[in-house]
mmCIF file of C-alpha atoms in Angstrom:
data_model
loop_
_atom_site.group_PDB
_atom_site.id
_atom_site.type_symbol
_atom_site.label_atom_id
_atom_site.label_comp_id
_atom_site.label_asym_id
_atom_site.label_seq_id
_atom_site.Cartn_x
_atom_site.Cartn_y
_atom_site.Cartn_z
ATOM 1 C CA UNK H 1 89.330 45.225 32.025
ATOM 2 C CA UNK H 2 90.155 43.403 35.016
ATOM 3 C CA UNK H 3 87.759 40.477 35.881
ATOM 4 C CA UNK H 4 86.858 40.317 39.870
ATOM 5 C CA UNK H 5 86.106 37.133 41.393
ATOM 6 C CA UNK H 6 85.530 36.073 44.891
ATOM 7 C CA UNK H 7 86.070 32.314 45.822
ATOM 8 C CA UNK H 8 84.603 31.073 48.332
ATOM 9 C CA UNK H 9 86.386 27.936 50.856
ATOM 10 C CA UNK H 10 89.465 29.052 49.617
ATOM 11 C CA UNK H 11 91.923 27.916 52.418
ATOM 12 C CA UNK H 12 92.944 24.372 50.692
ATOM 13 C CA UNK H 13 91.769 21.826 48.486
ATOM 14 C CA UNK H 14 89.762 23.051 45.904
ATOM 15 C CA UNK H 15 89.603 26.269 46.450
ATOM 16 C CA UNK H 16 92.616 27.347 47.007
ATOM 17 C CA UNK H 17 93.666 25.269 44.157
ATOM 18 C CA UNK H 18 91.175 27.501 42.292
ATOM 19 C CA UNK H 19 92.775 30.796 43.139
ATOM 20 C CA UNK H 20 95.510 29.213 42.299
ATOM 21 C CA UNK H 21 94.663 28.483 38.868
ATOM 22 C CA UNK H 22 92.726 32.037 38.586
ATOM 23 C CA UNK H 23 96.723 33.738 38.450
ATOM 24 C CA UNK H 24 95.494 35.286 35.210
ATOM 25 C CA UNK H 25 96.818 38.842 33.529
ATOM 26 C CA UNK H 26 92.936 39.852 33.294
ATOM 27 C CA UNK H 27 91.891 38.262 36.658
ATOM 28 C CA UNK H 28 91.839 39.697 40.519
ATOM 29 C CA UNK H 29 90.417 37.007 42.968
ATOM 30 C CA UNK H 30 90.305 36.859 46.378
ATOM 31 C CA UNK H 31 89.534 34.326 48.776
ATOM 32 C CA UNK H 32 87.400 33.473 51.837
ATOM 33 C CA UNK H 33 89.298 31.641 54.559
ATOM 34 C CA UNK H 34 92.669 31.869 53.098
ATOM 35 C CA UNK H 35 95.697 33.777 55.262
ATOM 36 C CA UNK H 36 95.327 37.000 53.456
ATOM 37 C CA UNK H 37 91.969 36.380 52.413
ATOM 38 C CA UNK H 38 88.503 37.471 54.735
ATOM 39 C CA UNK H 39 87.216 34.808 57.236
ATOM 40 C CA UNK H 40 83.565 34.495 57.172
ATOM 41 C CA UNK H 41 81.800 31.329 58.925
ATOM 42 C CA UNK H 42 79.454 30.320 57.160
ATOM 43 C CA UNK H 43 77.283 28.454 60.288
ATOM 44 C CA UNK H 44 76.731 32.214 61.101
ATOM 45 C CA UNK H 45 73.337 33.254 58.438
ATOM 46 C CA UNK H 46 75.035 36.755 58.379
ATOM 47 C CA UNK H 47 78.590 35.967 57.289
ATOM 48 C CA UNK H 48 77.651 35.884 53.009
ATOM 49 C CA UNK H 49 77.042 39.298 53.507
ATOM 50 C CA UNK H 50 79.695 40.323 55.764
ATOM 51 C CA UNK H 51 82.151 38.494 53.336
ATOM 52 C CA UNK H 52 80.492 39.784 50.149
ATOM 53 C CA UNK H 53 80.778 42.941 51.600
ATOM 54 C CA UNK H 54 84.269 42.547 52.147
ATOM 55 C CA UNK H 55 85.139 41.932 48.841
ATOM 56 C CA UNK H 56 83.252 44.419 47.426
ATOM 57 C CA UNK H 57 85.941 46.521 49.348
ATOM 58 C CA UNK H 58 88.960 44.652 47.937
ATOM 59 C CA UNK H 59 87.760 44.410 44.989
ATOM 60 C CA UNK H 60 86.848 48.411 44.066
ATOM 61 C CA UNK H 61 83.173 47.989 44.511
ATOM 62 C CA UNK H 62 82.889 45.137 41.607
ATOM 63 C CA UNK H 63 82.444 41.398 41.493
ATOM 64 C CA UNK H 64 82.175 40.049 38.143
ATOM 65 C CA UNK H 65 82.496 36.343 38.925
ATOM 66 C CA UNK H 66 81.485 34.693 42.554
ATOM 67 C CA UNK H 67 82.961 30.837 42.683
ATOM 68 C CA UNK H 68 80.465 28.867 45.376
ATOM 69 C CA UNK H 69 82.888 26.296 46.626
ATOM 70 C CA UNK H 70 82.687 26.156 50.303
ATOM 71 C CA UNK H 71 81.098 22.943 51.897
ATOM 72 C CA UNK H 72 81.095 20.637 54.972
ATOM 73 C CA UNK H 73 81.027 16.923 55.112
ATOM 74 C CA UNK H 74 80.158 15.911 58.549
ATOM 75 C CA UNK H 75 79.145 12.297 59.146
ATOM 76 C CA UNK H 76 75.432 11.916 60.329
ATOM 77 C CA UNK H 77 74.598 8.234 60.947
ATOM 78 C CA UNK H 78 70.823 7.774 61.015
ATOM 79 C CA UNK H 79 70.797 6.382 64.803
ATOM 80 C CA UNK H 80 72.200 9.362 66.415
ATOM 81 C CA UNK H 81 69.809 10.589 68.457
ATOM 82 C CA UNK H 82 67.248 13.366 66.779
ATOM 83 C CA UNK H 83 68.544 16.564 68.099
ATOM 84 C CA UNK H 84 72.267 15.783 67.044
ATOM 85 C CA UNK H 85 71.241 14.618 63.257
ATOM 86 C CA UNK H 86 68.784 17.485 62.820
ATOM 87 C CA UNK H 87 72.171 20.058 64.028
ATOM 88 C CA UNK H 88 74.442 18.249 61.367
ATOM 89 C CA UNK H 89 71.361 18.487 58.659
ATOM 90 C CA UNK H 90 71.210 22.058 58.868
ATOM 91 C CA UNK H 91 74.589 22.921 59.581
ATOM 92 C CA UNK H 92 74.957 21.268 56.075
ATOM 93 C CA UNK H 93 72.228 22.959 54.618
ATOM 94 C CA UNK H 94 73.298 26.421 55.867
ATOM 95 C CA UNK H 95 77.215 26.015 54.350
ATOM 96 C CA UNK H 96 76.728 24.189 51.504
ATOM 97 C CA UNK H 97 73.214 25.559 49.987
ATOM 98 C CA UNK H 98 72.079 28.638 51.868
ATOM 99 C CA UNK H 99 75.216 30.555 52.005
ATOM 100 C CA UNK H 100 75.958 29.915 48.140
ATOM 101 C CA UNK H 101 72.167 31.225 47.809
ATOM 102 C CA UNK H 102 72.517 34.384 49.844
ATOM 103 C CA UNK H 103 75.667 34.968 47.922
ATOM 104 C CA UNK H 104 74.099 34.345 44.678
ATOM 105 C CA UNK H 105 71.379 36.712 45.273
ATOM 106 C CA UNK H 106 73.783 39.382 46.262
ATOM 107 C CA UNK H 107 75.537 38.670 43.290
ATOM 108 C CA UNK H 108 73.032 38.865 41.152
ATOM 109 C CA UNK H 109 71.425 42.300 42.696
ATOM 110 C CA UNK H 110 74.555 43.862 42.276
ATOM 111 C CA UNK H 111 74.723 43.083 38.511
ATOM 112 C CA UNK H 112 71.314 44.434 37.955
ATOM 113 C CA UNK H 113 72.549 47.337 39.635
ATOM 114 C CA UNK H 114 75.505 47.592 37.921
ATOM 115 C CA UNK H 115 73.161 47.001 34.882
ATOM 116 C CA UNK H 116 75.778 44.346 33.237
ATOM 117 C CA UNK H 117 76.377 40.768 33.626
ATOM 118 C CA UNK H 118 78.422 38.180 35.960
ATOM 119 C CA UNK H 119 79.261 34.331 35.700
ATOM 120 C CA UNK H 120 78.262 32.302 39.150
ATOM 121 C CA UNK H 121 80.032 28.904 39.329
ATOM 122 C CA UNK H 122 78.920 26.421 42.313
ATOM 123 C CA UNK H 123 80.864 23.414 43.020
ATOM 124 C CA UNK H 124 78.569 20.269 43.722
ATOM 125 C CA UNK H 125 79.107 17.039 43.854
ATOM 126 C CA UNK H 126 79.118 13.776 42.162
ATOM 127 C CA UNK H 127 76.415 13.018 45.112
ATOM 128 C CA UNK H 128 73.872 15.376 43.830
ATOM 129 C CA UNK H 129 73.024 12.664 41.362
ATOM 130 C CA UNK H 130 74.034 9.467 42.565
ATOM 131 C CA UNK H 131 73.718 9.916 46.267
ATOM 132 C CA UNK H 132 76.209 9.144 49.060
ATOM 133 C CA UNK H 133 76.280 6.910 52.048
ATOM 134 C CA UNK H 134 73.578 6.640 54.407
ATOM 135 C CA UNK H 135 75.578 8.579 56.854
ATOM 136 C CA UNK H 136 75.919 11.376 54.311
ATOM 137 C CA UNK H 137 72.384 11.944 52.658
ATOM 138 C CA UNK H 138 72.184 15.058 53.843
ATOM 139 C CA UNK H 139 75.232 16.591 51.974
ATOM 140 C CA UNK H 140 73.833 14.653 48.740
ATOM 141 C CA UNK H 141 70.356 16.606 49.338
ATOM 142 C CA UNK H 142 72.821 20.487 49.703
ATOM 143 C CA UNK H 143 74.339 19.408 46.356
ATOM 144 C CA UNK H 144 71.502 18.477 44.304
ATOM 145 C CA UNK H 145 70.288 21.794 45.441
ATOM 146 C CA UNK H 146 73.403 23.333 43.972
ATOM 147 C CA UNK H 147 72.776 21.738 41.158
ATOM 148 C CA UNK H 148 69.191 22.681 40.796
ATOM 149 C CA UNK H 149 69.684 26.362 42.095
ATOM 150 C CA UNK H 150 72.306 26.986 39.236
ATOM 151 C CA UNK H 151 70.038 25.460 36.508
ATOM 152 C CA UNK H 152 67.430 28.155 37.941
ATOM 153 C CA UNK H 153 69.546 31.064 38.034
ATOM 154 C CA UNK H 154 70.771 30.042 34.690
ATOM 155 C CA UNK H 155 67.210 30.378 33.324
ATOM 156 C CA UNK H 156 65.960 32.697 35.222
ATOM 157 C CA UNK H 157 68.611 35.759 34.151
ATOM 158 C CA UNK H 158 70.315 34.773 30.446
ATOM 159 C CA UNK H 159 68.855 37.460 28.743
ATOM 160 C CA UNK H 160 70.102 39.858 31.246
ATOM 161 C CA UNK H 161 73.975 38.132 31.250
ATOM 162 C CA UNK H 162 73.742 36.839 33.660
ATOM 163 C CA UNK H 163 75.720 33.226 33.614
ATOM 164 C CA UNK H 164 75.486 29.957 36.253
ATOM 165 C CA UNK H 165 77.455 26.925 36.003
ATOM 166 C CA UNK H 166 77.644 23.834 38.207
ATOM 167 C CA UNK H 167 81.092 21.352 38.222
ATOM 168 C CA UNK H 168 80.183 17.851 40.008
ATOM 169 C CA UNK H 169 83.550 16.369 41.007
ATOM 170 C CA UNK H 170 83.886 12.349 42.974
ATOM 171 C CA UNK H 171 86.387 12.222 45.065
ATOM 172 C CA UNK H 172 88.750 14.646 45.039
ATOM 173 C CA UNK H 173 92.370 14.832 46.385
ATOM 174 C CA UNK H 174 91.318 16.921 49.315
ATOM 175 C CA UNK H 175 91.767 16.251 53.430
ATOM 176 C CA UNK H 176 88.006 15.876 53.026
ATOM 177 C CA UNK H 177 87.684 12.865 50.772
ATOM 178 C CA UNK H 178 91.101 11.524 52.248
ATOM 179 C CA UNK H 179 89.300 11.208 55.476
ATOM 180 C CA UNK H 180 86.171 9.835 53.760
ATOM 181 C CA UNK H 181 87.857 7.396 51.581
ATOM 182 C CA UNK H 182 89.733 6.165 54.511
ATOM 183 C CA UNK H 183 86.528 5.356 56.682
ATOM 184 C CA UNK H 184 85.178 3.540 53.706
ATOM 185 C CA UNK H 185 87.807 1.358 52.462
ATOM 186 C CA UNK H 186 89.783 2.953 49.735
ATOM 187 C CA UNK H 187 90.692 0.422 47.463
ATOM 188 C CA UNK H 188 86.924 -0.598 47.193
ATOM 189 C CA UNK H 189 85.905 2.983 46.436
ATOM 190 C CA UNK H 190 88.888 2.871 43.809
ATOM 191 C CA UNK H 191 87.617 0.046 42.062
ATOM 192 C CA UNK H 192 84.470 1.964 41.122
ATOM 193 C CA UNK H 193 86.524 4.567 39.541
ATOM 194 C CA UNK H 194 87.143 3.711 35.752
ATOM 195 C CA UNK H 195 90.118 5.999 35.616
ATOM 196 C CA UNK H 196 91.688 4.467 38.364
ATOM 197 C CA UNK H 197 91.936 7.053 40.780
ATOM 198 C CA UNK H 198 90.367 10.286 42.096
ATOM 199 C CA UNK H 199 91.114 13.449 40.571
ATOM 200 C CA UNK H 200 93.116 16.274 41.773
ATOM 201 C CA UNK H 201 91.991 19.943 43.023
ATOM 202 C CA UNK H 202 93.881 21.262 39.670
ATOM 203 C CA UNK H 203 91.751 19.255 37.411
ATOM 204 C CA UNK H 204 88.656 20.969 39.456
ATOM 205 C CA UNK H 205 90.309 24.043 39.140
ATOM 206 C CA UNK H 206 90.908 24.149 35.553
ATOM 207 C CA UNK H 207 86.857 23.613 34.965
ATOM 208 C CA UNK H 208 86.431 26.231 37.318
ATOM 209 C CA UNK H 209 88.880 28.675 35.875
ATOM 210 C CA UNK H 210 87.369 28.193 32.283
ATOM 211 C CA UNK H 211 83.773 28.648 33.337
ATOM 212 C CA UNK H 212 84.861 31.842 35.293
ATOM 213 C CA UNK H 213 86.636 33.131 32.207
ATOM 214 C CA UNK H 214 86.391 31.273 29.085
ATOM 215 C CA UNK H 215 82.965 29.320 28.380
ATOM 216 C CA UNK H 216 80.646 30.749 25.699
ATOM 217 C CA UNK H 217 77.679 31.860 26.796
ATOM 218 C CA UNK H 218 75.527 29.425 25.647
ATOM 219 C CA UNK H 219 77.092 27.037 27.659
ATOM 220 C CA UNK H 220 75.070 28.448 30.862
ATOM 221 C CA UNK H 221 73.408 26.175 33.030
ATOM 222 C CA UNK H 222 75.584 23.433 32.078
ATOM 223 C CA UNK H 223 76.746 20.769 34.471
ATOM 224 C CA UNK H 224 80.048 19.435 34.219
ATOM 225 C CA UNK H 225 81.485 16.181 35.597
ATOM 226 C CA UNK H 226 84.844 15.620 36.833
ATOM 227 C CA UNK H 227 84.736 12.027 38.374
ATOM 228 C CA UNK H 228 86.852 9.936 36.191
ATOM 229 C CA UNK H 229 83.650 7.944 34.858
ATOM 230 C CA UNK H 230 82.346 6.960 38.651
ATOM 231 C CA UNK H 231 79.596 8.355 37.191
ATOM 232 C CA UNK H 232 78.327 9.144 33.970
ATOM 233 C CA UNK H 233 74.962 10.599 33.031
#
């Protein structure tokens, strides 16, 4: 049978590296944001549904995997003024936490509907554990919650099937760390990378694509690192 998956951020970088990699025989995923995928803004509080909806429709009324990956990493330096850092605080919050929890909870609804199980796999961050610049705290505070909703869910619904992973990548090859690592002084943020440089969307990919498809069961609520050693738990 045919494994469904929906992908969220799918457009570039990660995510569309991950539907990339998810070109499988047994696999049908589609994307949100890509060109022939379904846009859904995920400022909006009703767009998970709207795009899990959606995909329902592409995907013949089943989901069997849903891959969290959308996020935002918007700069919020702790003197802007309160109204402004309180907007980029929960603008962060909303895409990179809520909407993978309103997704989640559809997705796992619709498997005790279905009466049968599903894999959810959230992208975090390196930053969930270590933390991030004082300009960024906020999206280190969406990703540990990533981190600490999948180890929930993971608990929470084994016996029923029901799978969670988390992957915690550093810097990534994206236009999001790019910009990030420029503002900050590349070389420097290099040097604190044992492997000597950051990794690239397919290496994300290919831990995405295996929990999606290929890692045992017991494996659930595991958290896997992809930060060439930056950081090491």
């Amino acid at each position: 049978m045919t494994i469904n998956i929906l992908v969220t951020g799918a457009s570039r970088g990660i995510g569309a590296a991950i539907l990339e990699a998810l070109k499988q025989p047994n696999a049908k995923a589609v994307g949100q944001g890509t060109s022939s995928g379904i846009p859904a803004d995920f400022t909006d509080p009703a767009a998970p549904r709207a795009l899990w909806e959606a995909a329902l429709e592409q995907l013949d009324g089943r989901i069997d995997v849903l891959i969290n990956n959308a996020g935002i990493f918007e700069a919020a330096p702790v003197d802007l003024d309160d109204d402004e850092w309180l907007a980029v605080w929960e603008r962060t919050m909303q895409v990179n936490l809520t909407a993978a929890a309103q997704l989640s909870r559809l997705a796992v609804r619709h498997w005790h509907e279905r009466k049968r199980g599903g894999r959810i796999v959230n992208i975090a961050s390196r930053a969930a554990y270590r933390g991030d610049s004082p300009a960024h705290w906020h999206y280190a505070a969406s990703k540990a919650g990533v981190v600490a909703m999948t180890k929930s869910i993971a608990r929470g619904f084994a016996r029923e099937g029901i799978l969670a992973f988390a992957i915690c990548p550093g810097f990534t090859m994206t236009g999001m760390a790019d910009d990030y690592m420029a503002s900050r002084g590349g070389d420097k943020l290099l040097a604190d990378i044992p492997l000597g440089r950051v990794a690239m969307p397919e290496e994300v990919a290919t831990m995405a694509r295996f929990c999606a498809l290929e890692a045992p069961a017991s494996m659930t609520g595991a958290v896997l690192d992809v930060n060439g050693a930056s950081y090491v738990r």
